[in-house]
Tab-separated table of N, CA and C in Angstrom:
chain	number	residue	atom	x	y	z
A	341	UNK	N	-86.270	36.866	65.505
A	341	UNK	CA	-86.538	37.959	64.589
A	341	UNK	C	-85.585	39.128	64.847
A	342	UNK	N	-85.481	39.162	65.896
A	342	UNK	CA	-84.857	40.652	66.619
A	342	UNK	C	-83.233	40.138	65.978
A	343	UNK	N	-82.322	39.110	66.467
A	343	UNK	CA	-81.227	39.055	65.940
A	343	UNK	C	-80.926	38.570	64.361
A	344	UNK	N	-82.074	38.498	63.270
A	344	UNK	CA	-82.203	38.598	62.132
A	344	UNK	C	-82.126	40.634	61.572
A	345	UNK	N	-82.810	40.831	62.619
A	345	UNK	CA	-82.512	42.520	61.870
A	345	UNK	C	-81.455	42.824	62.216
A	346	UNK	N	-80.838	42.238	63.811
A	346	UNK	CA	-79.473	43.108	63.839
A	346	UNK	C	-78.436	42.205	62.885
A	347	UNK	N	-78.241	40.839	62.703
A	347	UNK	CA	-77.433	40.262	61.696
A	347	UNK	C	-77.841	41.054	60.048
A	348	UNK	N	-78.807	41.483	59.827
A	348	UNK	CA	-79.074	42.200	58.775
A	348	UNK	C	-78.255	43.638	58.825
A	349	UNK	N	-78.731	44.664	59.704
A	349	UNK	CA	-77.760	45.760	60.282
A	349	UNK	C	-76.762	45.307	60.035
A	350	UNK	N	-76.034	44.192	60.745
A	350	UNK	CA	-74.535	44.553	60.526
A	350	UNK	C	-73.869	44.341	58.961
A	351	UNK	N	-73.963	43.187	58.431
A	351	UNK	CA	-74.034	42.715	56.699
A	351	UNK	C	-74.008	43.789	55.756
A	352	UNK	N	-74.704	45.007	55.913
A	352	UNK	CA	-75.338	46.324	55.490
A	352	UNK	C	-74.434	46.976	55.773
A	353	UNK	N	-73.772	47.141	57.271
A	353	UNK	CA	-72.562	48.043	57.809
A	353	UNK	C	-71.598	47.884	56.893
A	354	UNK	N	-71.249	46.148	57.189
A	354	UNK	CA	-69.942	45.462	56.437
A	354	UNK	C	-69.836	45.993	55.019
A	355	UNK	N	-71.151	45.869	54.576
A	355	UNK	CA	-70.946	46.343	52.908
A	355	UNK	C	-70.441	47.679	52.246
A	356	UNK	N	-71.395	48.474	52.706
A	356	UNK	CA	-70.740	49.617	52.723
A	356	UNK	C	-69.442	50.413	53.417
A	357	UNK	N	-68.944	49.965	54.786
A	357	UNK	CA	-67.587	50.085	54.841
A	357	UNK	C	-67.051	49.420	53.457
A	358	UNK	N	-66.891	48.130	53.201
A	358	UNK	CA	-66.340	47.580	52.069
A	358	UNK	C	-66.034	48.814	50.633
A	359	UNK	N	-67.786	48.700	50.268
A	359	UNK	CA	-67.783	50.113	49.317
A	359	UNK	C	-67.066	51.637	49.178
A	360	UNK	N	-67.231	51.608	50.862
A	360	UNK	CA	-66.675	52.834	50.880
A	360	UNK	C	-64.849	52.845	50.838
A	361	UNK	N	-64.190	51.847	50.967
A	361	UNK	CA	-63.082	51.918	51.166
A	361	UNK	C	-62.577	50.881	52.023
A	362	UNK	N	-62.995	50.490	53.369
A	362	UNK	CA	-62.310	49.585	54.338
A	362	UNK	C	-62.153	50.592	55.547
A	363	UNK	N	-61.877	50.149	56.273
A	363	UNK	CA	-61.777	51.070	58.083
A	363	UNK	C	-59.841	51.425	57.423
A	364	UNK	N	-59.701	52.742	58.391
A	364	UNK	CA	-58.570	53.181	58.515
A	364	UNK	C	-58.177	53.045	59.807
A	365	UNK	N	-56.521	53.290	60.016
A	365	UNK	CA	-56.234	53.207	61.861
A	365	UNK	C	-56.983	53.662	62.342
A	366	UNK	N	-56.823	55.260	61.800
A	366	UNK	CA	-58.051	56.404	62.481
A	366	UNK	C	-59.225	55.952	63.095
A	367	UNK	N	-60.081	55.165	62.164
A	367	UNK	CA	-61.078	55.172	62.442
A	367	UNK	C	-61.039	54.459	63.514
A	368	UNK	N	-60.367	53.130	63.370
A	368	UNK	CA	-60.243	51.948	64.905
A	368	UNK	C	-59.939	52.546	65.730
A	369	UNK	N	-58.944	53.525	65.647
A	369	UNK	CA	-58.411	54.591	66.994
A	369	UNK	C	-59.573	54.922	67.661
A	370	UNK	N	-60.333	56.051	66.826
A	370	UNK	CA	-61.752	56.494	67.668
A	370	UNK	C	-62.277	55.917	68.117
A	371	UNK	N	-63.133	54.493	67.527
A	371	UNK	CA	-63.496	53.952	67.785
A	371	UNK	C	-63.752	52.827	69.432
A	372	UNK	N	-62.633	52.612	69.285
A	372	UNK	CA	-61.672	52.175	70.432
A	372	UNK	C	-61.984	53.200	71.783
A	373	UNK	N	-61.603	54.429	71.792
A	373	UNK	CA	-61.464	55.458	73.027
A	373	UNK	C	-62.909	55.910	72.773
A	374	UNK	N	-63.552	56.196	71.974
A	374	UNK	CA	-65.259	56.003	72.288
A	374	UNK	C	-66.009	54.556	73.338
A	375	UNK	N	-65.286	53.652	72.723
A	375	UNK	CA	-65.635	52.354	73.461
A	375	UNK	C	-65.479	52.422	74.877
A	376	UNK	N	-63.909	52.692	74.923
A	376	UNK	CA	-63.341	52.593	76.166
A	376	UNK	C	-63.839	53.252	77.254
A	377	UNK	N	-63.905	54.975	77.102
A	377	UNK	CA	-64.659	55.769	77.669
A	377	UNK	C	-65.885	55.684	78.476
A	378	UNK	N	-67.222	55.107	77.154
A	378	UNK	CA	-68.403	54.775	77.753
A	378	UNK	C	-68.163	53.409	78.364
A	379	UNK	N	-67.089	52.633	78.367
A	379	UNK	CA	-66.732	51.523	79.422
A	379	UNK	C	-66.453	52.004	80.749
A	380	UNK	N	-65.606	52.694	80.872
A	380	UNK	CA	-65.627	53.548	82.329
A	380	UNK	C	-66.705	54.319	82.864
A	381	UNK	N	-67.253	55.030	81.820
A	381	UNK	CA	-67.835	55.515	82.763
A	381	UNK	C	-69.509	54.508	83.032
A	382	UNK	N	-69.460	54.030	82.367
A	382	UNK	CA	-70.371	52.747	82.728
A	382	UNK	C	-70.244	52.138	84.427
A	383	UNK	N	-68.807	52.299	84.312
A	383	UNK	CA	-68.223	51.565	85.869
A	383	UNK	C	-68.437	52.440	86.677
A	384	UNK	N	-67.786	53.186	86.323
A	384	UNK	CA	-68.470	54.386	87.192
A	384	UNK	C	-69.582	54.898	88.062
A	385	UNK	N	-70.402	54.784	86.922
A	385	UNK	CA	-71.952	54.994	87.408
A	385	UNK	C	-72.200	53.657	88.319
A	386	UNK	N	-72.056	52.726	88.064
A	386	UNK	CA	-72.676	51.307	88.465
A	386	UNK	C	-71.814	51.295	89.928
A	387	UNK	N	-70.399	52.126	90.108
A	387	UNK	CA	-69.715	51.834	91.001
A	387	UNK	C	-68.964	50.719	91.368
A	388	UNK	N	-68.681	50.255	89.988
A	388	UNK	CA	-67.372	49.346	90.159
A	388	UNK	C	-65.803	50.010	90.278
A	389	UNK	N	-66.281	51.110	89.596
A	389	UNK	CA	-65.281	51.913	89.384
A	389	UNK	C	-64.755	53.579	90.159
A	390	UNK	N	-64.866	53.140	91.509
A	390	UNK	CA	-64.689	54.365	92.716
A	390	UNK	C	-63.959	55.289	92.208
A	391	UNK	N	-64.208	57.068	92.223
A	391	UNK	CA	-63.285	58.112	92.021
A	391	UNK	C	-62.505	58.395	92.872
A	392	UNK	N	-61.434	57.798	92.523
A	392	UNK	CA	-60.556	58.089	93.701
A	392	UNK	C	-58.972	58.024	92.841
A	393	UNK	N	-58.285	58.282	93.493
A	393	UNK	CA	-56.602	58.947	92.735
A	393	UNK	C	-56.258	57.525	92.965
A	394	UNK	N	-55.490	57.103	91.669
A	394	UNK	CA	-54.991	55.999	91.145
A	394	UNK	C	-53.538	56.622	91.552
A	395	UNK	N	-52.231	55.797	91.789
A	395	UNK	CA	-51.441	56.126	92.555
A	395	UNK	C	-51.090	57.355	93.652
A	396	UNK	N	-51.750	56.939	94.848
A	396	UNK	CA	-51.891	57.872	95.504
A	396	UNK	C	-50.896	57.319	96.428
A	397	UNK	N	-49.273	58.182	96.737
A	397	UNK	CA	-48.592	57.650	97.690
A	397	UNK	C	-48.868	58.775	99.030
A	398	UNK	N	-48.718	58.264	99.975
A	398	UNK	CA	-48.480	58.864	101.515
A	398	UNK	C	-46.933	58.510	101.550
A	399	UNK	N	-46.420	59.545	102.433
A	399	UNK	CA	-45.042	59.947	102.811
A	399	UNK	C	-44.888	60.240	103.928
């Protein structure tokens, strides 16, 4: 039942993007670095993802 409403949700999404026009770069752009973002910091929290300086040289 549960993945009948979300296959419904999405069909509904699809349509109206359709209606409305189609996705622009823009929009995939945002989209994308919204994604990405709450992907890190997902890691983050969970601690896959340690704060610590990404190329850090000693001399």
């Amino acid at each position: 039942m549960e993945m009948r409403i979300t296959a419904l949700i999405v069909a509904l999404g699809l349509l109206l993007t359709a209606l409305h026009g189609g996705w622009n770069i823009s929009d995939i752009t945002v989209l994308f670095v919204v994604n990405l973002g709450n992907s890190l910091l997902a890691a983050r929290k969970s601690g896959l993802l340690k704060s610590q300086r990404l190329f850090s040289y000693h001399i």
